[in-house]
Tab-separated table of C-alpha atoms in Angstrom:
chain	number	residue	atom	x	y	z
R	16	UNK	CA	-1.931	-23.053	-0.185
R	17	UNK	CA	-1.554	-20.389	2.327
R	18	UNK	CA	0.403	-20.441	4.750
R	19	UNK	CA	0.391	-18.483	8.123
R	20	UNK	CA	3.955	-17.939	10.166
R	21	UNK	CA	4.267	-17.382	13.836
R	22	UNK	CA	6.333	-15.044	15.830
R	23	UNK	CA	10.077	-14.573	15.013
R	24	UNK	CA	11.002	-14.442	18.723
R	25	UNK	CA	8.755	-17.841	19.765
R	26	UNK	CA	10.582	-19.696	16.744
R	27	UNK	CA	13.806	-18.262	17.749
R	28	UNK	CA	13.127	-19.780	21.482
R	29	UNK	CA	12.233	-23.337	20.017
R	30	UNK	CA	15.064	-23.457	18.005
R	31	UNK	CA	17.335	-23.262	20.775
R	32	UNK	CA	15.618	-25.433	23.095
R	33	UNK	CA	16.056	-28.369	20.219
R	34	UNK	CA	19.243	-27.285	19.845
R	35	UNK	CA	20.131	-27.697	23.554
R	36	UNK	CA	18.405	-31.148	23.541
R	37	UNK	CA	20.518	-32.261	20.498
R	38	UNK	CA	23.313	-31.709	22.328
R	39	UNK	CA	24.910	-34.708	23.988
R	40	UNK	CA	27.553	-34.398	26.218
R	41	UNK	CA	29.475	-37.055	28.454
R	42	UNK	CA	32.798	-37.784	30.239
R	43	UNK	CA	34.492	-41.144	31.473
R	44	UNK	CA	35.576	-41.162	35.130
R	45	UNK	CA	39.029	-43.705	35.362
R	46	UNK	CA	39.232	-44.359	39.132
R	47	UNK	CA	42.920	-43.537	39.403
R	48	UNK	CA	43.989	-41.222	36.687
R	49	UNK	CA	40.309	-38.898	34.921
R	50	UNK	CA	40.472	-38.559	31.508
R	51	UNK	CA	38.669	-36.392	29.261
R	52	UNK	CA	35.519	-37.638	27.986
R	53	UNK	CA	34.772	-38.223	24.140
R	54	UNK	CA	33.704	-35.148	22.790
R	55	UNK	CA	30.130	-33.940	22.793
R	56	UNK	CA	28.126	-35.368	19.835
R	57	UNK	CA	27.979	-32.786	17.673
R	58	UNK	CA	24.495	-30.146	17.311
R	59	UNK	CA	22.626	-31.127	14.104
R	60	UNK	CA	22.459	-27.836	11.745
R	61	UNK	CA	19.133	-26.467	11.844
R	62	UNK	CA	16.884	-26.685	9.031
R	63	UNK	CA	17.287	-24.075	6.241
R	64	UNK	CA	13.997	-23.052	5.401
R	65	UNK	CA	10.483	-24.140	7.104
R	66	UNK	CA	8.917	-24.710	4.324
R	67	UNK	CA	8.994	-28.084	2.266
R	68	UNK	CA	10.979	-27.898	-1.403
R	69	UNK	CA	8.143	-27.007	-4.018
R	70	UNK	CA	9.025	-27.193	-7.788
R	71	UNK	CA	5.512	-26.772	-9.253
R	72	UNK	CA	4.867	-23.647	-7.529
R	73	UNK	CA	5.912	-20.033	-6.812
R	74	UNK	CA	6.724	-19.157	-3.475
R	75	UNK	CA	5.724	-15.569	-2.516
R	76	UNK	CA	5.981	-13.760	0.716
R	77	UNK	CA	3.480	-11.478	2.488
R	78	UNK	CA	4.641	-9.461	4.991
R	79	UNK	CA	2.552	-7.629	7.291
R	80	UNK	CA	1.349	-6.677	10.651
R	81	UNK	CA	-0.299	-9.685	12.391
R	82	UNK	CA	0.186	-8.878	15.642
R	83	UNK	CA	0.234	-5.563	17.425
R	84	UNK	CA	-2.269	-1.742	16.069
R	85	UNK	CA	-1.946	-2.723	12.991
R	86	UNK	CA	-2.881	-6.511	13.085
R	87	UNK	CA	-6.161	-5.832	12.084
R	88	UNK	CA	-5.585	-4.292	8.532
R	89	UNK	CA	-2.356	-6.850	8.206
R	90	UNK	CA	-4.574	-9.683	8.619
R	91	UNK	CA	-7.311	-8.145	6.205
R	92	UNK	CA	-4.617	-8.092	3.338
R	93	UNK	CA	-3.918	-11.115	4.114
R	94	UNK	CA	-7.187	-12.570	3.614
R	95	UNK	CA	-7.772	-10.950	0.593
R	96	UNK	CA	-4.389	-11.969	-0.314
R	97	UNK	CA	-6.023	-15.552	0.401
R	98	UNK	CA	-9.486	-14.345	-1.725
R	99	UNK	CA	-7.356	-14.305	-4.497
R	100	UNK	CA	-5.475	-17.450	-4.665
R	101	UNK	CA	-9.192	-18.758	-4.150
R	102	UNK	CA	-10.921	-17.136	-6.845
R	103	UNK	CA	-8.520	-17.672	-9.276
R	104	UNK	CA	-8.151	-21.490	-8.425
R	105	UNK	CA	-4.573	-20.469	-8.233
R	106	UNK	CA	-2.712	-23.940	-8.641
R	107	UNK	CA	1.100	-22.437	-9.187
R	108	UNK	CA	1.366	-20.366	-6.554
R	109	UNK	CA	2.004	-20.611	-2.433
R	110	UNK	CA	1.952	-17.358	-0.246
R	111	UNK	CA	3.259	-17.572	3.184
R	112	UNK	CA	2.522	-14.720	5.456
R	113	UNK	CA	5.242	-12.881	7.782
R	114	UNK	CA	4.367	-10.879	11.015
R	115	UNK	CA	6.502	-7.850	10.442
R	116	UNK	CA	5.279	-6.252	13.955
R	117	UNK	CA	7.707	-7.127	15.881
R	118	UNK	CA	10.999	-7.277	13.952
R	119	UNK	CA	10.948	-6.869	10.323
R	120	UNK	CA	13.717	-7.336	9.093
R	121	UNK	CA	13.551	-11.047	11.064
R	122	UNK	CA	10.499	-11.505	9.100
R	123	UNK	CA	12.099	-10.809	5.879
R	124	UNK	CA	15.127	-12.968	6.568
R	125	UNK	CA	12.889	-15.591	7.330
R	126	UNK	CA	11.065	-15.326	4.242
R	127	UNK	CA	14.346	-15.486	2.169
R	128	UNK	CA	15.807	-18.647	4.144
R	129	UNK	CA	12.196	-20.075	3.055
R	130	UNK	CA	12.932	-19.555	-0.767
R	131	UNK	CA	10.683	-17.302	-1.595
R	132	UNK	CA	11.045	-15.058	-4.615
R	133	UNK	CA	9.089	-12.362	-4.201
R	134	UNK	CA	8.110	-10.424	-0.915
R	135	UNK	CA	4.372	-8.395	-1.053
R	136	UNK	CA	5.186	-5.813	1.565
R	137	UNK	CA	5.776	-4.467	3.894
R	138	UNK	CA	2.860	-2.226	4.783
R	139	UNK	CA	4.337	0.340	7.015
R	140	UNK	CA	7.329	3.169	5.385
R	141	UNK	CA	9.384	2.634	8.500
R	142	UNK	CA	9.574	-1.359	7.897
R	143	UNK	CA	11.132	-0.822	4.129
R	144	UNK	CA	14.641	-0.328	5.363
R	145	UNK	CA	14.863	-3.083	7.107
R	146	UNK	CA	13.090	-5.699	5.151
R	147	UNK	CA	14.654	-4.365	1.290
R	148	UNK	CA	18.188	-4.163	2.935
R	149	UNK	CA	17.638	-8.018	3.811
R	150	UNK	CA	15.768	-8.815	0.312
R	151	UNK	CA	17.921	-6.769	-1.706
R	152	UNK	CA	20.993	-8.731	-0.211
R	153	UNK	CA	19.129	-12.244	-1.341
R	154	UNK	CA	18.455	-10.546	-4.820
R	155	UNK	CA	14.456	-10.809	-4.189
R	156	UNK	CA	12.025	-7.802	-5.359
R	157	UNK	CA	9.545	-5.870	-2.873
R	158	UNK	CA	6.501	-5.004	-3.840
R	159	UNK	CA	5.493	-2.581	-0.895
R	160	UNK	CA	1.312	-1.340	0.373
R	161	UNK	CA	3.417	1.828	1.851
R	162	UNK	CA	2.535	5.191	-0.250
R	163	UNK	CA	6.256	6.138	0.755
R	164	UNK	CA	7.401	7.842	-2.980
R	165	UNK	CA	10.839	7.851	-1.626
R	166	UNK	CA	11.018	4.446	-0.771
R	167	UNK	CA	10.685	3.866	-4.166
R	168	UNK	CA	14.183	2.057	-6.045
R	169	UNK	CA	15.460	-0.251	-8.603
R	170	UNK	CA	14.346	-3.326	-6.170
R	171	UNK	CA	11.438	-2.003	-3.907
R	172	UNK	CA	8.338	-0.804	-5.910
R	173	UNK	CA	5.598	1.148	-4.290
R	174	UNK	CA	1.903	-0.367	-4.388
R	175	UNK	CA	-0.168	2.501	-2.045
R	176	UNK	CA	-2.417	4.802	-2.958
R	177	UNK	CA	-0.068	7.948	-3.974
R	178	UNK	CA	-1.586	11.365	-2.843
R	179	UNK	CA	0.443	13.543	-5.450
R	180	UNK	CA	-1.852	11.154	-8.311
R	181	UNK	CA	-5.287	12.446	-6.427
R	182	UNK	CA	-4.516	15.999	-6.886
R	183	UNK	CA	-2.728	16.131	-9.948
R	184	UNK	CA	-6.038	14.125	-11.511
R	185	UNK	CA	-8.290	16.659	-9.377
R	186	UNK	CA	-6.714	19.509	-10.698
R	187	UNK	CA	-6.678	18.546	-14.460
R	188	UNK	CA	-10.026	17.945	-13.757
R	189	UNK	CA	-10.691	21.703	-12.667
R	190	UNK	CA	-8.658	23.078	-15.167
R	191	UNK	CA	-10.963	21.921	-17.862
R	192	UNK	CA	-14.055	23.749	-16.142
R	193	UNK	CA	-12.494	26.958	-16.645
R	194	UNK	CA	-10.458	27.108	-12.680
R	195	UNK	CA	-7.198	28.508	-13.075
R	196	UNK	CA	-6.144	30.381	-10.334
R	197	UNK	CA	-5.799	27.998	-6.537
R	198	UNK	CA	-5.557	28.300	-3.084
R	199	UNK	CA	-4.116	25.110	-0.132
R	200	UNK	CA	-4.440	24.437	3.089
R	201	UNK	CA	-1.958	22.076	3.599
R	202	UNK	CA	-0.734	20.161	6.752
R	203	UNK	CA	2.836	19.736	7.541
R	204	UNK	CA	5.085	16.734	7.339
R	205	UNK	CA	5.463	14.458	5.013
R	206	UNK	CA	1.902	13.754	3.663
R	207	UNK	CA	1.375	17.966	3.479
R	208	UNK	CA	4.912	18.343	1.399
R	209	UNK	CA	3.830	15.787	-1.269
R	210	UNK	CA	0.760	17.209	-1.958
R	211	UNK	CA	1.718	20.616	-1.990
R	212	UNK	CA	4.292	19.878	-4.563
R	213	UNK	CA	2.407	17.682	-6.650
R	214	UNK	CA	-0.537	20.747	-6.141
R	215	UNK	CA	1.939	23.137	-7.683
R	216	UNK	CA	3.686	20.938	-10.497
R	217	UNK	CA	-0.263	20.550	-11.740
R	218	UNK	CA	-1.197	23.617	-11.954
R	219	UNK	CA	1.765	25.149	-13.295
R	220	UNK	CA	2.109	22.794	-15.938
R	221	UNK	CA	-1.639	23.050	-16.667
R	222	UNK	CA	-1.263	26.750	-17.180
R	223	UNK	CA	-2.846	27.703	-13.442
R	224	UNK	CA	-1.206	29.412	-10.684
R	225	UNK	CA	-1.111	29.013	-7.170
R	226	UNK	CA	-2.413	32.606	-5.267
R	227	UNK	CA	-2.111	30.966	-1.722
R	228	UNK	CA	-0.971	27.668	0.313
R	229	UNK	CA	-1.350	27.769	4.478
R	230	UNK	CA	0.278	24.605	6.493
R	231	UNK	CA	-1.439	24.072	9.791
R	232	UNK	CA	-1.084	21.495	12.576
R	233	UNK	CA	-3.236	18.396	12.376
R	234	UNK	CA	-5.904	19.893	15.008
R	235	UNK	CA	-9.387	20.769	14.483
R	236	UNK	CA	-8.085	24.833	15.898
R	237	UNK	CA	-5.144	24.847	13.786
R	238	UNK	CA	-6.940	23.862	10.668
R	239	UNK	CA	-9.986	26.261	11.199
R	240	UNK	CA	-7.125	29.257	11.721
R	241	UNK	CA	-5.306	28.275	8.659
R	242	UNK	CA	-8.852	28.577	6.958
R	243	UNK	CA	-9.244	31.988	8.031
R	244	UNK	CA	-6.020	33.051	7.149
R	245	UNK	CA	-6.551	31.536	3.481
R	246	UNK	CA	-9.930	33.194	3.147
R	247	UNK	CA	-8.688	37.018	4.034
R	248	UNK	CA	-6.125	36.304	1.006
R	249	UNK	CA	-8.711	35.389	-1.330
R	250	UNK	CA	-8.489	35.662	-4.666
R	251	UNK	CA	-8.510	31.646	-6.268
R	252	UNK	CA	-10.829	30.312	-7.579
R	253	UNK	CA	-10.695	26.941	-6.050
R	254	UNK	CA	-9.251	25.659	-2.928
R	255	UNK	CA	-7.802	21.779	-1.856
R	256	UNK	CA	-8.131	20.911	1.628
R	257	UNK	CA	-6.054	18.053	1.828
R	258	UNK	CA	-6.484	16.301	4.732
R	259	UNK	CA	-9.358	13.694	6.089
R	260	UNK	CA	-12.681	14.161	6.182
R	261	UNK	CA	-13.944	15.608	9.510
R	262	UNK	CA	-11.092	18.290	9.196
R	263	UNK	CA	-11.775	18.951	5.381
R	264	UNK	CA	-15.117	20.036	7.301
R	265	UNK	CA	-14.013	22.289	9.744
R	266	UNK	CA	-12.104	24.104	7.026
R	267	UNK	CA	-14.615	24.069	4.368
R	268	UNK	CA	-17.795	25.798	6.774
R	269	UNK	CA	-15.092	28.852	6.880
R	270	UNK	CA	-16.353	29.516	3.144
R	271	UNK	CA	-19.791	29.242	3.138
R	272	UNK	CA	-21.516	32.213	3.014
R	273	UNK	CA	-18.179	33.990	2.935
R	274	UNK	CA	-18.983	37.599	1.325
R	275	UNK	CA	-15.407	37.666	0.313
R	276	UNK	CA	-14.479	34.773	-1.310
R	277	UNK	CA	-18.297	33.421	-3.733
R	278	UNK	CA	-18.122	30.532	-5.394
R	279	UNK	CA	-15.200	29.019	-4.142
R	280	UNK	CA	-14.991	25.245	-5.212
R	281	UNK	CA	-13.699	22.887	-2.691
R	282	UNK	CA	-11.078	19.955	-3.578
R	283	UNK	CA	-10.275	17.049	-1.708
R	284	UNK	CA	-7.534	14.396	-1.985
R	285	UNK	CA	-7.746	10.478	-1.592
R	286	UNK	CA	-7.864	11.048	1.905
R	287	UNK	CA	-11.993	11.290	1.681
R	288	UNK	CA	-13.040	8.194	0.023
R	289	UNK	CA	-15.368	6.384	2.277
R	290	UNK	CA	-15.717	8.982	4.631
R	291	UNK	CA	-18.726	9.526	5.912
R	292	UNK	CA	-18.486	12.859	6.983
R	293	UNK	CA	-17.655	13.939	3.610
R	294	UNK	CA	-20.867	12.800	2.152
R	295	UNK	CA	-22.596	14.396	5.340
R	296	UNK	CA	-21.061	18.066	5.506
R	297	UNK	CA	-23.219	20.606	3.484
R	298	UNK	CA	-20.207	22.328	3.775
R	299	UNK	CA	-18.632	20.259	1.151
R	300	UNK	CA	-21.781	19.784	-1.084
R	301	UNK	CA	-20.448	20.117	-4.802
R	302	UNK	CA	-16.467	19.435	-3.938
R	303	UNK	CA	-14.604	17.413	-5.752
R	304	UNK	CA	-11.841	14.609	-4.908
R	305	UNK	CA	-9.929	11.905	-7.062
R	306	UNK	CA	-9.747	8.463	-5.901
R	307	UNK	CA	-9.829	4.681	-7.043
R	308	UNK	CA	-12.872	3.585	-8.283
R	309	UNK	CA	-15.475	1.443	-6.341
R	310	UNK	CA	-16.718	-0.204	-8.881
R	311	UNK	CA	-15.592	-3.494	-8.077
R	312	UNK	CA	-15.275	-2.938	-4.442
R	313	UNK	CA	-18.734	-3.556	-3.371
R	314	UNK	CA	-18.608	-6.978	-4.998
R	315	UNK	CA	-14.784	-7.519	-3.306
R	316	UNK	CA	-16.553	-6.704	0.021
R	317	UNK	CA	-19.447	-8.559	-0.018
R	318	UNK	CA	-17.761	-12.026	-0.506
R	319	UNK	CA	-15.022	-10.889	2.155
R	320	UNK	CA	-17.885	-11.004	4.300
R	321	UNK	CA	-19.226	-14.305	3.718
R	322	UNK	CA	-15.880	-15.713	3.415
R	323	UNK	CA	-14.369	-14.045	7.172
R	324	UNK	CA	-17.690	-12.807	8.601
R	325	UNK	CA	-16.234	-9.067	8.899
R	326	UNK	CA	-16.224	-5.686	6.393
R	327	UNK	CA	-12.656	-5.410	5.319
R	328	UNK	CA	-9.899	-2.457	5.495
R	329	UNK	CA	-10.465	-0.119	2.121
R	330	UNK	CA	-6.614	-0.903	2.032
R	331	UNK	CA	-7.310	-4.816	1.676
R	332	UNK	CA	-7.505	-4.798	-1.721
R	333	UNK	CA	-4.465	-3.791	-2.141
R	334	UNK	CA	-3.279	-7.840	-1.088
R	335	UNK	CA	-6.159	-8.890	-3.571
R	336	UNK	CA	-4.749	-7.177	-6.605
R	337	UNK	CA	-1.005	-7.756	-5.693
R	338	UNK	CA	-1.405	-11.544	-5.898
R	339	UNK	CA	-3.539	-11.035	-9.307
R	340	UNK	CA	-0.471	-8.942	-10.635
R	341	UNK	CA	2.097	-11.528	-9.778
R	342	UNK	CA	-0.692	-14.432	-11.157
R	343	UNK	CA	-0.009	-12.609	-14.052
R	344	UNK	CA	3.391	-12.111	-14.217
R	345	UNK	CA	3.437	-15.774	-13.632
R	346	UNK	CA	2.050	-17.208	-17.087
R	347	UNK	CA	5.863	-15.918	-18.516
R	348	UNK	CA	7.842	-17.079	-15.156
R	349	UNK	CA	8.998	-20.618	-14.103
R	350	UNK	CA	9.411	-21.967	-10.732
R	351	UNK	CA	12.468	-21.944	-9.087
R	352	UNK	CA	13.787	-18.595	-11.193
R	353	UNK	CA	13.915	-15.202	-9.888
R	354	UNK	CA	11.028	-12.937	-10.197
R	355	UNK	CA	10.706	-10.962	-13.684
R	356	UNK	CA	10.475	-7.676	-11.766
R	357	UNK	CA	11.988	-5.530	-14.926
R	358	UNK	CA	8.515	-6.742	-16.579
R	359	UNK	CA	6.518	-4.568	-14.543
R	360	UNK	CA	8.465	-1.496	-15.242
R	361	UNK	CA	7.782	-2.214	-19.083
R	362	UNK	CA	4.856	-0.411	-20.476
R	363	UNK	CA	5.527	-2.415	-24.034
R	364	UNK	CA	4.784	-5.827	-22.335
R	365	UNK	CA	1.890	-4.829	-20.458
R	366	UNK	CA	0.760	-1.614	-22.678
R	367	UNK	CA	-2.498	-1.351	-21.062
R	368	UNK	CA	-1.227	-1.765	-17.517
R	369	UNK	CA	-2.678	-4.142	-14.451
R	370	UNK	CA	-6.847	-4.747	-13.751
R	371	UNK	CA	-7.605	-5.167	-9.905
R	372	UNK	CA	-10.475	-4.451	-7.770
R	373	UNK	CA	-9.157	-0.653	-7.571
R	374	UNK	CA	-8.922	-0.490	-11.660
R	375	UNK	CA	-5.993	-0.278	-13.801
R	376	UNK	CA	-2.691	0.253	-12.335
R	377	UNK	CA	0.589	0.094	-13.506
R	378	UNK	CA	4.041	0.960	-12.671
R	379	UNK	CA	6.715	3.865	-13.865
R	380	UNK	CA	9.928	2.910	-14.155
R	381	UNK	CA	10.941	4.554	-11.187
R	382	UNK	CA	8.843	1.726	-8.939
R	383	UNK	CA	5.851	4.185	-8.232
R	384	UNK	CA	2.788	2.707	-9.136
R	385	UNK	CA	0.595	4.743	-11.284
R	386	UNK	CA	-3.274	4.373	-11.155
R	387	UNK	CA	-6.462	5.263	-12.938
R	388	UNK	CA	-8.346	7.471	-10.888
R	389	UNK	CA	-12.407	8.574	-11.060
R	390	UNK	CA	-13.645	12.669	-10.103
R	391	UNK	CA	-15.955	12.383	-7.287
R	392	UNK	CA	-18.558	15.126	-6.751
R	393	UNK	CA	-19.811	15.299	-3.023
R	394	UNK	CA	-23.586	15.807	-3.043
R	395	UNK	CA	-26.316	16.328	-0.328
R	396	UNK	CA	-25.537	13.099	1.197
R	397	UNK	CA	-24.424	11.666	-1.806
R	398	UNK	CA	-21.736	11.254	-4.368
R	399	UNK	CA	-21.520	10.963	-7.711
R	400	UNK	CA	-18.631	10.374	-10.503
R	401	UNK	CA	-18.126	13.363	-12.898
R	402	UNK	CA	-15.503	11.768	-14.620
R	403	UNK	CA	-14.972	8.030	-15.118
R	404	UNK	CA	-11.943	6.430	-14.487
R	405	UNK	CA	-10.077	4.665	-17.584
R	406	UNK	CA	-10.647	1.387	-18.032
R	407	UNK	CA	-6.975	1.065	-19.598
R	408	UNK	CA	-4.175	2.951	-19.498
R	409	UNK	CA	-3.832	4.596	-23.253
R	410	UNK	CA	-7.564	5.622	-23.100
């Protein structure tokens, strides 16, 4: 069963219009002398959850974006979320979806009242607060799609794609072909801090060093200036542009030809995967990048097609796999108890980690989700895999 929620603020509305109809009020008028009437009959309580009582089944939340910018990739995790239930002939499980867009934490509160033990979600960093102060208060986990690391606690675990993982598995990667020595252009904020420090815990605890990192503004001018500036310090032997694809480009053609600085390799981060202009830049013929696999993606997408008629958000498997990891969880976990969230922090119960469309995954016990990523090598239009993702963790 899945079930779809409406608006917080329409079912706010309705509640107090039945709430003002319950109400009954009257007075008796005594010609000579008014008394009070009898007292209004009193409102009846409303309802505490929605949802009907189910013993046989789990009740899980999805909250996301359903209405609003980002209604189209909430309601593509929430079909796949859907996909799953359906593939797997799920029988002991119910997901009801949440529109987070306009108040999240309402959202959240609703899906407590509605006795749900577990919330997927939600997909935007700035919506954590809100909804794990509300879920953490009703004792019910969060399994978030944010790639926030420092959202990350005892009872919200983090479920995006991490960029510190890309470029720590792209530099290990480069370190065993011979690269030791690196240069960055990085952006700044949040995304350009994480993977400049995950750049430099790699390298220096591969062995490498780090001869030169340049933050730039997320513009096409700034970018192609911090490339410059990068280029007359020279000396690395390969360089990570991490940012998307059409500005990876506009960086990389500074270093073609480039008397100055041969045979520098080009690295990417997560950022590139199913880009086209990554595939389409000479300038970034033989770079490489770390991401997910796609192995089981083009299957994923072609029945999301036939099933909703659309090509689905990379990000949607991301409500596939979450609802196969609490199917999962669910073999060892009877209805009506609290979710076994201390499970997925142990490595001895599930030694090998999580399988989902996007490969194995598991999660430390800090709540960031670790994943097994593949080495991408951008070709003339092409790309290929120069080394494999593991099938397992332990490989």
């Amino acid at each position: 069963m899945f079930d779809l929620k409406g608006n917080g603020r329409l079912n706010r509305r309705s509640l107090l219009a039945a709430a003002a109809m319950a109400l009954v009020a009257g007075c008796t008028v005594v010609p000579k002398a008014p008394q009070p009437g009898p007292p209004p009959a009193p409102t009846p309580p409303p309802s505490q959850s929605e949802l009907p009582v189910d013993k046989d089944r789990h009740s899980i939340a999805l909250l996301v974006p359903m209405t609003g910018a980002n209604a189209g990739v909430g309601q593509a995790i929430a079909n796949a979320a859907n996909m799953a239930l359906l593939d797997t002939a799920a029988k002991n499980l119910r997901v009801t979806t949440y529109d987070t867009s306009a108040n999240p934490a309402e959202a959240a509160r609703r899906a407590v009242t509605d006795g749900n033990q577990l919330i997927l979600g939600p997909l935007l960093a700035d919506d954590i607060p809100a909804v794990s102060g509300i879920a953490k208060a009703a004792k019910v986990p969060v399994i978030s799609f944010s790639n926030d690391e420092q959202a990350a606690n005892r009872d919200v675990l983090i479920m995006g794609n991490l960029p510190g993982q890309s470029v720590t598995r792209t530099v290990q990667y480069a370190r065993s072909q011979g690269i030791s020595t690196f240069g960055a252009l990085v952006p700044r904020g949040d995304y350009g801090d994480r993977t400049s420090a995950a750049l430099l815990q790699a390298v220096r605890a591969s062995g490498g060093s780090v001869i030169a990192l340049e933050p730039y503004e997320r513009s096409a001018a700034s970018i192609a200036s911090a490339a410059q500036r990068v280029k007359t310090k020279g000396g690395f032997d390969a360089l990570l542009i991490a940012d998307s694809g059409s500005l990876s480009v506009r960086a990389a053609t500074a270093f073609k030809g480039a008397a100055k600085t041969p045979g520098v390799k080009i690295l990417g981060t997560e950022l590139w995967s199913g880009e086209r202009d990554v595939n389409a830049s000479a300038a970034l013929a033989g770079a490489w990048y770390s991401t997910v696999s796609d192995q089981r993606f083009a299957q994923f997408s072609k029945s999301y097609r036939a099933r909703f008629g659309t090509q689905p958000f990379r990000i949607a498997t991301l409500g596939y796999d979450a609802v196969l990891l609490t199917l999962r969880v669910a073999r060892d976990w009877k209805p009506g108890t609290r979710f076994p969230v201390d499970t997925l922090r142990d490595t001895k119960a599930f030694p090998g980690g999580f399988l989902g469309v996007d490969g194995a995954f598991r999660f430390t016990r800090g709540g960031l989700i670790e994943r097994a990523l593949e080495v991408r090598e951008v070709g003339a239009g092409t790309m290929k895999v120069v080394s494999p993702a593991p099938v397992k963790f332990g490989e």
